[in-house]
Short mmCIF file of C-alpha atoms in Angstrom, two decimals:
data_model
loop_
_atom_site.label_atom_id
_atom_site.label_comp_id
_atom_site.label_asym_id
_atom_site.label_seq_id
_atom_site.Cartn_x
_atom_site.Cartn_y
_atom_site.Cartn_z
CA MET E 1 17.72 -28.50 40.89
CA GLY E 2 16.91 -31.51 38.83
CA THR E 3 13.86 -30.32 37.32
CA SER E 4 14.95 -31.40 34.10
CA GLY E 5 12.66 -34.56 34.04
CA GLN E 6 9.57 -32.48 34.12
CA ILE E 7 9.85 -29.51 31.89
CA PRO E 8 6.49 -28.36 31.20
CA GLY E 9 5.45 -29.17 27.80
CA ARG E 10 7.81 -31.84 27.02
CA THR E 11 6.73 -35.09 25.78
CA GLU E 12 8.41 -38.45 25.36
CA GLY E 13 10.60 -38.59 22.03
CA TYR E 14 9.96 -34.75 21.52
CA ARG E 15 13.36 -33.50 20.72
CA VAL E 16 14.19 -30.29 18.99
CA HIS E 17 17.65 -29.76 17.33
CA LEU E 18 19.49 -26.75 17.81
CA GLU E 19 20.25 -26.35 13.80
CA ASN E 20 16.44 -26.04 13.64
CA PHE E 21 16.75 -22.55 15.43
CA ASP E 22 18.10 -19.39 13.80
CA GLY E 23 20.01 -18.30 17.00
CA PRO E 24 19.83 -18.13 20.56
CA LEU E 25 16.90 -15.75 20.55
CA ASP E 26 15.10 -17.90 18.48
CA LEU E 27 15.53 -20.76 20.79
CA LEU E 28 14.78 -18.58 23.99
CA LEU E 29 11.59 -17.45 22.27
CA HIS E 30 10.88 -21.17 21.55
CA LEU E 31 11.25 -22.03 25.30
CA ILE E 32 9.13 -19.27 26.52
CA ARG E 33 6.45 -20.14 24.41
CA ARG E 34 6.53 -23.72 25.02
CA SER E 35 6.43 -23.20 28.72
CA GLU E 36 3.84 -20.27 28.21
CA MET E 37 6.05 -17.83 30.32
CA ASN E 38 5.50 -14.06 30.58
CA ILE E 39 7.97 -12.63 28.32
CA TYR E 40 8.20 -9.70 30.62
CA ASP E 41 8.73 -11.58 33.72
CA ILE E 42 10.76 -14.50 32.64
CA PRO E 43 11.57 -16.99 35.32
CA ILE E 44 15.20 -16.59 34.75
CA ALA E 45 16.30 -19.69 36.75
CA GLN E 46 14.01 -21.83 34.88
CA ILE E 47 14.54 -20.61 31.39
CA THR E 48 18.38 -20.70 32.02
CA GLU E 49 18.46 -24.43 32.96
CA GLN E 50 16.10 -25.47 30.02
CA TYR E 51 18.49 -23.47 27.73
CA LEU E 52 21.62 -25.08 28.96
CA GLU E 53 19.92 -28.48 28.36
CA MET E 54 18.86 -27.51 24.97
CA ILE E 55 22.28 -26.36 23.94
CA GLN E 56 23.88 -29.71 25.00
CA ASP E 57 24.16 -30.74 21.24
CA LEU E 58 26.17 -27.75 20.54
CA ASP E 59 28.80 -29.89 18.75
CA ASP E 60 26.43 -30.45 15.72
CA LEU E 61 26.98 -26.84 14.91
CA ASP E 62 29.98 -25.05 13.35
CA ILE E 63 31.96 -23.03 15.70
CA ASP E 64 30.60 -19.61 14.90
CA ARG E 65 27.04 -20.54 15.34
CA ALA E 66 27.90 -22.60 18.57
CA SER E 67 29.65 -19.44 20.11
CA GLU E 68 26.50 -17.37 19.42
CA PHE E 69 24.59 -19.92 21.48
CA LEU E 70 27.14 -19.82 24.03
CA VAL E 71 27.16 -15.98 24.43
CA MET E 72 23.65 -16.19 25.13
CA ALA E 73 24.35 -19.11 27.90
CA ALA E 74 26.85 -16.62 29.66
CA THR E 75 24.40 -13.85 29.47
CA LEU E 76 21.56 -15.97 31.03
CA LEU E 77 24.06 -17.26 33.72
CA GLY E 78 25.11 -13.46 34.40
CA ILE E 79 21.47 -12.50 34.70
CA LYS E 80 20.63 -15.32 37.04
CA SER E 81 23.53 -14.57 39.42
CA ARG E 82 22.64 -10.75 39.29
CA MET E 83 18.92 -11.52 40.33
CA LEU E 84 20.43 -13.19 43.20
CA LEU E 85 22.38 -10.29 44.56
CA PRO E 86 20.54 -8.08 46.83
CA LYS E 87 19.64 -4.72 45.09
CA PRO E 88 21.53 -1.70 45.88
CA PRO E 89 19.67 1.14 47.68
CA ARG E 90 17.62 3.41 45.05
CA LEU E 91 18.80 6.86 45.18
CA THR E 92 15.83 8.09 43.05
CA ASP E 93 12.68 6.80 41.22
CA ASP E 94 11.97 9.07 38.35
CA LEU E 95 15.15 8.40 36.26
CA PRO E 96 14.22 5.83 33.77
CA ASP E 97 17.80 4.90 33.04
CA GLU E 98 18.25 3.81 36.67
CA GLU E 99 15.22 2.07 36.40
CA ALA E 100 16.41 -0.12 33.56
CA GLU E 101 19.43 -0.96 35.82
CA ALA E 102 16.87 -2.13 38.31
CA ASP E 103 15.96 -5.41 36.59
CA PRO E 104 18.81 -7.30 35.04
CA ARG E 105 16.69 -9.03 32.73
CA GLU E 106 15.26 -5.75 31.08
CA GLU E 107 17.96 -5.80 28.28
CA LEU E 108 17.11 -9.34 27.42
CA VAL E 109 13.27 -8.77 27.46
CA ARG E 110 13.78 -5.89 24.98
CA GLN E 111 15.89 -8.04 22.75
CA LEU E 112 13.40 -10.75 23.01
CA VAL E 113 10.35 -8.53 22.38
CA ALA E 114 12.02 -6.81 19.14
CA TYR E 115 13.10 -10.26 18.00
CA SER E 116 9.64 -11.77 18.21
CA GLN E 117 8.11 -8.69 16.28
CA PHE E 118 10.58 -9.16 13.44
CA LYS E 119 9.74 -13.02 13.46
CA GLU E 120 6.22 -12.05 13.11
CA ALA E 121 6.84 -9.58 10.50
CA ALA E 122 8.89 -12.17 8.62
CA GLU E 123 5.83 -14.68 8.56
CA ALA E 124 3.83 -11.81 7.23
CA LEU E 125 6.27 -11.38 4.69
CA ARG E 126 6.40 -14.97 3.94
CA ALA E 127 2.65 -15.05 3.34
CA ARG E 128 3.04 -12.16 0.77
CA GLU E 129 5.91 -13.90 -0.88
CA GLN E 130 3.88 -17.30 -1.44
CA GLU E 131 1.07 -15.12 -2.79
CA MET E 132 3.46 -13.61 -5.24
CA ALA E 133 5.13 -16.93 -6.18
CA ARG E 134 1.81 -17.73 -8.00
CA ILE E 135 1.97 -14.47 -10.01
CA TYR E 136 3.71 -13.77 -13.19
CA THR E 137 4.32 -10.48 -14.66
CA ARG E 138 5.37 -10.01 -18.33
CA GLY E 139 8.86 -9.71 -17.02
CA PHE E 140 10.54 -6.41 -17.28
CA PHE E 141 12.58 -6.41 -20.20
CA ALA E 142 13.37 -4.18 -23.28
CA GLU E 143 11.30 -3.74 -26.27
CA GLU E 144 11.03 -7.09 -27.84
CA PRO E 145 12.96 -7.08 -31.15
CA GLY E 146 10.62 -7.57 -33.87
CA GLY E 147 11.04 -7.46 -37.44
CA PRO E 148 14.03 -9.01 -39.43
CA PRO E 149 15.57 -11.89 -37.28
CA PRO E 150 18.24 -10.09 -35.02
CA LEU E 151 21.77 -11.25 -35.75
CA GLN E 152 22.47 -13.95 -33.22
CA GLY E 153 26.03 -14.64 -31.91
CA LEU E 154 27.87 -11.32 -31.88
CA THR E 155 31.53 -11.85 -31.48
CA LEU E 156 33.15 -12.06 -27.99
CA GLU E 157 35.10 -8.45 -28.93
CA ASP E 158 31.54 -6.77 -29.26
CA LEU E 159 30.55 -8.10 -25.85
CA VAL E 160 33.99 -7.07 -24.45
CA ARG E 161 33.45 -3.65 -25.91
CA ALA E 162 29.91 -3.33 -24.55
CA PHE E 163 31.43 -4.29 -21.15
CA GLN E 164 34.13 -1.68 -21.25
CA GLU E 165 31.21 0.75 -21.97
CA VAL E 166 29.69 -0.16 -19.03
CA LEU E 167 32.80 0.30 -17.00
CA LYS E 168 33.46 3.82 -18.49
CA GLU E 169 30.04 5.06 -17.08
CA GLU E 170 29.43 7.14 -14.05
CA TRP E 171 29.88 4.19 -11.48
CA ASN E 172 30.55 5.21 -8.09
CA TRP E 173 33.25 3.08 -7.49
CA ARG E 174 33.56 2.21 -3.93
CA GLU E 175 36.31 0.25 -2.23
CA VAL E 176 34.70 -2.43 -0.40
CA PRO E 177 36.75 -4.54 1.98
CA ARG E 178 36.85 -8.13 0.08
CA GLU E 179 33.02 -8.48 -0.49
CA GLU E 180 32.67 -12.32 -1.57
CA ILE E 181 30.40 -12.58 -4.50
CA PRO E 182 30.42 -16.21 -5.55
CA LEU E 183 30.38 -16.74 -9.45
CA ARG E 184 27.89 -19.55 -8.67
CA GLU E 185 25.14 -17.27 -7.09
CA LYS E 186 25.43 -14.80 -9.80
CA VAL E 187 24.94 -17.38 -12.44
CA ARG E 188 21.95 -18.62 -10.86
CA GLU E 189 20.79 -15.15 -10.29
CA ILE E 190 21.00 -14.33 -13.88
CA SER E 191 19.58 -17.34 -15.23
CA PHE E 192 16.90 -16.84 -12.69
CA LEU E 193 16.17 -13.38 -14.33
CA LEU E 194 16.63 -14.71 -17.86
CA GLY E 195 13.82 -17.32 -17.32
CA ARG E 196 11.50 -14.63 -16.10
CA SER E 197 12.09 -12.47 -19.23
CA PRO E 198 11.43 -14.24 -22.21
CA GLY E 199 12.09 -11.08 -24.43
CA GLY E 200 15.58 -10.84 -22.91
CA ILE E 201 17.19 -8.37 -20.67
CA ARG E 202 19.50 -5.45 -21.79
CA PHE E 203 23.18 -6.17 -21.28
CA ARG E 204 23.34 -3.03 -19.33
CA ASP E 205 20.75 -3.83 -17.14
CA LEU E 206 22.38 -6.88 -15.94
CA PHE E 207 24.70 -4.60 -13.91
CA THR E 208 23.60 -3.12 -10.59
CA ARG E 209 24.06 0.34 -10.26
CA GLY E 210 25.98 1.18 -7.27
CA GLY E 211 27.47 -2.16 -7.19
CA SER E 212 31.03 -2.87 -6.48
CA ARG E 213 33.51 -3.10 -9.27
CA ARG E 214 33.84 -6.79 -8.02
CA GLU E 215 30.16 -7.35 -8.62
CA VAL E 216 30.40 -5.86 -11.97
CA VAL E 217 33.09 -8.14 -12.95
CA VAL E 218 31.62 -11.27 -11.66
CA THR E 219 28.47 -10.47 -13.34
CA PHE E 220 30.28 -10.37 -16.61
CA LEU E 221 32.13 -13.73 -15.75
CA ALA E 222 28.63 -15.40 -14.71
CA LEU E 223 27.29 -14.11 -18.26
CA LEU E 224 30.35 -15.64 -20.20
CA GLU E 225 29.72 -18.82 -18.05
CA LEU E 226 26.08 -19.15 -19.06
CA MET E 227 26.96 -18.48 -22.64
CA ARG E 228 29.57 -21.20 -22.60
CA ARG E 229 27.09 -23.50 -21.29
CA GLY E 230 24.73 -22.68 -23.99
CA ARG E 231 22.21 -21.32 -21.57
CA ALA E 232 22.29 -17.87 -22.67
CA VAL E 233 22.69 -15.97 -25.94
CA ALA E 234 23.71 -12.40 -26.71
CA VAL E 235 21.44 -10.68 -29.36
CA GLN E 236 22.17 -7.49 -31.19
CA GLU E 237 19.33 -6.12 -33.38
CA GLY E 238 21.72 -3.73 -35.65
CA LEU E 239 24.90 -2.26 -35.60
CA PHE E 240 25.22 -0.25 -32.21
CA GLY E 241 22.30 -1.60 -31.35
CA GLU E 242 21.17 -2.54 -27.73
CA ILE E 243 22.58 -5.87 -26.94
CA LEU E 244 19.98 -8.26 -25.45
CA ILE E 245 20.80 -11.12 -23.49
CA ARG E 246 18.35 -14.03 -23.68
CA ARG E 247 17.65 -17.65 -22.22
CA SER E 248 18.98 -20.04 -25.01
CA GLU E 249 16.25 -22.04 -26.46
CA ALA E 250 18.73 -24.57 -27.14
CA SER E 251 19.20 -26.42 -23.91
CA PRO E 252 15.89 -27.75 -22.48
CA ARG E 253 17.78 -29.00 -19.47
CA ALA E 254 17.18 -26.17 -17.41
CA SER E 255 17.21 -28.14 -14.28
CA SER E 256 20.88 -28.87 -14.18
CA GLU E 257 21.50 -25.77 -12.14
CA GLY E 258 24.80 -27.36 -10.96
CA MET E 259 27.98 -25.55 -11.87
CA ALA E 260 30.29 -27.43 -13.93
CA GLU E 261 33.82 -27.88 -12.81
CA VAL E 262 35.86 -24.78 -11.81
CA MET P 1 -12.31 10.47 -28.30
CA ILE P 2 -9.76 9.46 -25.61
CA TRP P 3 -12.77 8.58 -23.57
CA ASN P 4 -14.04 6.12 -26.21
CA HIS P 5 -10.57 4.36 -26.38
CA GLY P 6 -9.34 5.23 -23.01
CA THR P 7 -9.17 1.86 -21.28
CA ALA P 8 -7.88 0.45 -24.63
CA ILE P 9 -5.03 3.00 -24.74
CA LEU P 10 -4.11 2.17 -20.89
CA GLU P 11 -4.20 -1.55 -21.55
CA ALA P 12 -1.66 -1.00 -24.33
CA LEU P 13 0.62 1.09 -22.22
CA LEU P 14 0.44 -1.49 -19.35
CA LEU P 15 1.35 -4.31 -21.50
CA ALA P 16 4.13 -2.36 -23.18
CA SER P 17 5.72 -0.71 -20.38
CA PRO P 18 9.12 -2.36 -19.16
CA GLU P 19 8.36 -1.41 -15.54
CA PRO P 20 5.38 -0.56 -13.07
CA LEU P 21 3.51 2.21 -14.80
CA SER P 22 2.85 5.16 -12.40
CA LEU P 23 -0.45 6.91 -12.39
CA LYS P 24 1.34 10.18 -13.14
CA ARG P 25 3.27 8.64 -16.31
CA ILE P 26 -0.17 7.05 -17.46
CA ALA P 27 -1.74 10.67 -17.44
CA GLU P 28 1.25 12.35 -18.91
CA VAL P 29 1.35 9.73 -21.95
CA ILE P 30 -2.34 9.90 -22.45
CA GLY P 31 -2.59 13.55 -21.78
CA LEU P 32 -5.00 13.35 -18.86
CA GLU P 33 -5.33 14.62 -15.30
CA GLU P 34 -4.16 11.98 -12.94
CA ARG P 35 -7.47 12.01 -11.56
CA GLU P 36 -8.95 10.78 -14.84
CA ALA P 37 -6.23 8.38 -15.56
CA ARG P 38 -7.38 6.79 -12.11
CA ILE P 39 -10.81 6.27 -13.31
CA LEU P 40 -9.49 4.57 -16.38
CA LEU P 41 -7.60 2.49 -14.39
CA GLU P 42 -10.23 1.52 -12.14
CA ASP P 43 -12.50 0.78 -15.19
CA LEU P 44 -9.96 -1.66 -16.89
CA ARG P 45 -9.43 -3.24 -13.76
CA ARG P 46 -13.11 -3.90 -13.22
CA GLN P 47 -13.08 -5.36 -16.92
CA TYR P 48 -10.24 -7.54 -15.83
CA GLU P 49 -12.35 -8.94 -12.81
CA GLU P 50 -15.03 -10.03 -15.24
CA PRO P 51 -14.91 -13.95 -15.34
CA GLY P 52 -12.84 -15.44 -17.91
CA ARG P 53 -9.89 -13.24 -17.83
CA GLY P 54 -6.28 -14.59 -17.36
CA ILE P 55 -4.59 -11.50 -16.19
CA CYS P 56 -5.30 -8.71 -13.84
CA ILE P 57 -3.89 -5.43 -12.88
CA ARG P 58 -1.96 -5.01 -9.70
CA GLU P 59 -0.33 -2.02 -7.96
CA MET P 60 3.17 -2.73 -6.93
CA ALA P 61 6.37 -0.80 -6.57
CA GLY P 62 5.00 2.43 -7.15
CA GLY P 63 3.09 1.65 -10.24
CA TYR P 64 0.61 -0.59 -11.91
CA VAL P 65 1.42 -3.82 -13.51
CA LEU P 66 -0.42 -6.43 -15.49
CA THR P 67 0.15 -9.84 -13.90
CA THR P 68 -1.01 -13.43 -14.57
CA ARG P 69 -3.82 -14.56 -12.15
CA PRO P 70 -2.50 -16.85 -9.52
CA GLU P 71 -5.11 -19.63 -10.52
CA TYR P 72 -3.29 -20.39 -13.70
CA ALA P 73 0.27 -20.36 -12.17
CA ASP P 74 0.46 -24.00 -12.99
CA TYR P 75 0.23 -23.66 -16.77
CA VAL P 76 2.37 -20.39 -16.54
CA GLU P 77 5.10 -22.80 -14.95
CA ARG P 78 5.02 -25.07 -17.80
CA LEU P 79 6.02 -22.37 -20.10
CA LEU P 80 8.40 -20.43 -17.97
CA GLN P 81 10.87 -21.77 -15.65
CA PRO P 82 9.25 -21.67 -12.17
CA LYS P 83 10.48 -18.96 -9.83
CA ALA P 84 13.11 -19.86 -7.71
CA ARG P 85 12.63 -21.26 -4.17
CA GLY P 86 11.48 -18.74 -1.62
CA LEU P 87 13.90 -17.11 0.75
CA SER P 88 15.01 -18.84 4.03
CA HIS P 89 13.80 -18.09 7.32
CA ALA P 90 17.04 -16.36 8.05
CA ALA P 91 16.86 -14.45 5.22
CA LEU P 92 13.36 -13.43 5.57
CA GLU P 93 14.07 -12.17 9.19
CA THR P 94 16.83 -10.45 8.48
CA LEU P 95 14.86 -8.83 5.44
CA ALA P 96 12.05 -7.89 7.55
CA ILE P 97 14.50 -5.93 9.97
CA ILE P 98 15.86 -4.12 7.19
CA ALA P 99 12.43 -3.25 5.74
CA TYR P 100 11.03 -2.16 9.00
CA ARG P 101 14.06 -0.30 10.27
CA GLN P 102 15.94 1.11 7.39
CA PRO P 103 18.30 2.56 6.99
CA VAL P 104 19.93 0.18 9.42
CA THR P 105 23.50 -1.28 9.88
CA LYS P 106 24.80 -4.86 10.13
CA PRO P 107 25.42 -4.49 13.67
CA GLU P 108 22.06 -3.33 14.34
CA ILE P 109 20.65 -6.37 12.77
CA GLU P 110 22.82 -8.33 14.43
CA GLY P 111 21.64 -6.81 17.64
CA VAL P 112 17.97 -7.83 16.94
CA ARG P 113 18.78 -11.32 15.44
CA GLY P 114 21.33 -12.34 18.16
CA VAL P 115 23.61 -13.69 15.09
CA LYS P 116 26.00 -12.90 12.45
CA VAL P 117 24.27 -11.73 9.21
CA ASP P 118 27.22 -11.12 6.98
CA ARG P 119 26.39 -14.02 4.55
CA ILE P 120 22.79 -13.16 4.77
CA VAL P 121 23.09 -9.63 4.09
CA GLU P 122 25.49 -10.37 0.98
CA SER P 123 22.87 -12.91 -0.50
CA LEU P 124 20.12 -10.25 -0.22
CA LEU P 125 22.40 -7.70 -1.97
CA GLU P 126 22.89 -10.19 -4.56
CA ARG P 127 19.38 -10.64 -5.13
CA ARG P 128 19.00 -6.90 -5.32
CA LEU P 129 16.43 -7.17 -2.41
CA ILE P 130 18.41 -4.52 -0.25
CA ARG P 131 21.02 -1.94 -1.18
CA GLU P 132 23.47 0.22 0.52
CA MET P 133 22.36 3.54 1.38
CA GLY P 134 25.54 5.19 2.51
CA ARG P 135 27.32 5.19 5.80
CA LYS P 136 26.12 5.94 9.22
CA GLU P 137 28.30 8.62 10.97
CA GLY P 138 29.89 7.46 13.93
CA PRO P 139 32.80 4.97 14.89
CA GLY P 140 33.64 2.67 12.01
CA ARG P 141 31.04 4.47 9.72
CA PRO P 142 29.19 1.14 9.23
CA VAL P 143 27.23 0.74 5.90
CA LEU P 144 23.56 1.48 6.01
CA TYR P 145 21.02 -1.07 4.33
CA GLY P 146 17.60 -0.28 2.95
CA THR P 147 15.17 -2.12 0.76
CA THR P 148 14.90 -1.63 -3.13
CA GLN P 149 12.25 -1.46 -5.83
CA GLU P 150 12.77 -5.16 -6.36
CA PHE P 151 12.10 -5.80 -2.85
CA LEU P 152 8.61 -3.95 -3.40
CA GLN P 153 8.05 -6.14 -6.56
CA TYR P 154 9.06 -9.33 -5.00
CA PHE P 155 6.33 -8.91 -2.11
CA GLY P 156 3.85 -7.19 -4.49
CA LEU P 157 3.84 -3.92 -2.21
CA LYS P 158 2.97 -0.63 -3.51
CA ASP P 159 5.40 1.12 -1.37
CA LEU P 160 6.95 0.59 1.93
CA SER P 161 3.82 1.79 3.96
CA GLU P 162 2.07 -1.35 2.68
CA LEU P 163 4.45 -3.73 4.59
CA PRO P 164 2.54 -6.02 6.62
CA PRO P 165 1.67 -4.26 9.97
CA VAL P 166 3.12 -5.77 13.08
CA ALA P 167 2.49 -5.31 16.53
CA VAL P 168 4.19 -2.48 18.19
CA ASP P 169 5.90 -2.62 21.54
CA ASN P 170 4.91 0.45 23.38
CA SER P 171 7.82 0.22 25.73
CA ASP P 172 9.98 1.24 22.85
CA PRO P 173 8.18 3.26 20.25
CA GLY P 174 11.20 3.70 17.98
CA LEU P 175 11.36 -0.07 17.60
CA ILE P 176 9.38 -0.48 14.54
CA LEU P 177 7.60 1.75 12.24
CA LYS P 178 4.28 2.74 12.92
CA ARG P 179 1.24 0.15 12.28
CA ARG P 180 -1.01 1.51 9.75
CA GLU P 181 -3.91 2.68 11.33
CA GLU P 182 -6.50 1.47 8.98
CA ALA P 183 -4.87 -2.05 9.21
CA ALA P 184 -5.02 -1.79 12.92
CA GLY P 185 -7.51 -4.58 12.86
CA GLY P 186 -4.94 -7.18 12.34
CA SER P 187 -6.37 -8.87 9.17
CA GLY P 188 -7.47 -8.49 5.91
CA ASP P 189 -4.67 -6.42 4.69
CA ARG P 190 -3.50 -8.84 1.98
CA ALA P 191 -6.31 -8.49 -0.67
CA ASP P 192 -6.46 -4.59 -0.81
CA ALA P 193 -3.67 -4.59 -3.44
CA GLN P 194 -6.43 -6.02 -5.76
CA GLY P 195 -9.01 -4.00 -4.67
CA GLU P 196 -11.36 -6.82 -4.69
CA SER P 197 -12.53 -6.70 -1.04
CA GLN P 198 -14.86 -3.75 -0.63
CA PRO P 199 -12.25 -1.29 -1.84
CA GLU P 200 -11.95 2.11 0.08
CA GLN P 201 -11.13 3.90 -3.18
CA SER P 202 -14.85 3.75 -4.69
CA GLU P 203 -14.67 7.58 -5.10
CA ALA P 204 -14.53 6.87 -8.81
CA GLU P 205 -17.23 9.56 -9.39
#
């Protein structure tokens, strides 16, 4: 059909890379908006052609993402070919289900509309996120230990004992098939939390209720890792008191987020 | 007696509370009716609106919280580690789907986004912005996901009804939660957590 030269809205040197799109629907939406198509009456031949052209640099993507784009290509081609077929004679008009079958684009349109709504919702959330990024709360932590200086470094055994207490509690152990929780992420999460809570965080509050056993263990490992790196200290105010985890003042190089070897 | 010190007491409570303080709790602690507690709160809030204050009261995650004013973020960030980078586009989209459609399963999310979401869902769980809410009956009994208190705090929302309104596609009413009627205008929905722009709750009499 050879219209690829004059796709509307296309300018010289304007090239969008596939990896900038969150998926096939994102790409389709972009194409629809670029050509100012009516989303409820998509010119399927035109959009298919544009789509196929766009996914030519599919090789840049990893196989999983590439396959998502390919599935959509197949869907588009399927719709296009069904649009070309003569319509079967309608038996009745009042069944919505049958009507849905009448237009092969229906399902895709529904998907696109839903997707664009959530995209809009995501943008609204982004605005709130940015607003909140400028706002600090006192940090939600336990009572700040006052009075006499808390005994700093308790022994590892104390900590392990506390952890065993946590394990004994009424966790709803679920067996989740191999949920991967990267230690690195957990380390980052905990140090983020500590950064936000100058008064420290209660040891037991580090552990998510309802989390998997694996997560509890990874959380503990991450805490040990932070302590090893001197970025966190455990503080206990008195015998059998709450153990507080605090960011260590000792290391001002808070910017080196990178995980050491391991 | 209480009335002389009411706002001062409330201020002390807000500072001391480790979590957002609900009106109910405030009333309980001070020994007031909720209605009276609300008046105190509005009083204190108005005091904080006076020029020269570095903090203000915000309603979020089902309660009231003292927060720094956004104008002074630069200074606060010299003191504390700046907040982590915002969420990625993909993460926000996924979170939006979960927030508006909860409880929702992974396949349902993938149906909307058209891509796999395993990794994103996992990292949202890690950040505690979402949680598992049991399993859906049916083949495979997939896990259901929903948002958390941390989610509300992260976005500074009072509750889920305060989610930013989005357009509803009438062809499928179940697609998205109902748009809040009062926000149907489309804009100006953001500032009302602060009650600055002509608050509707000037019923404080």
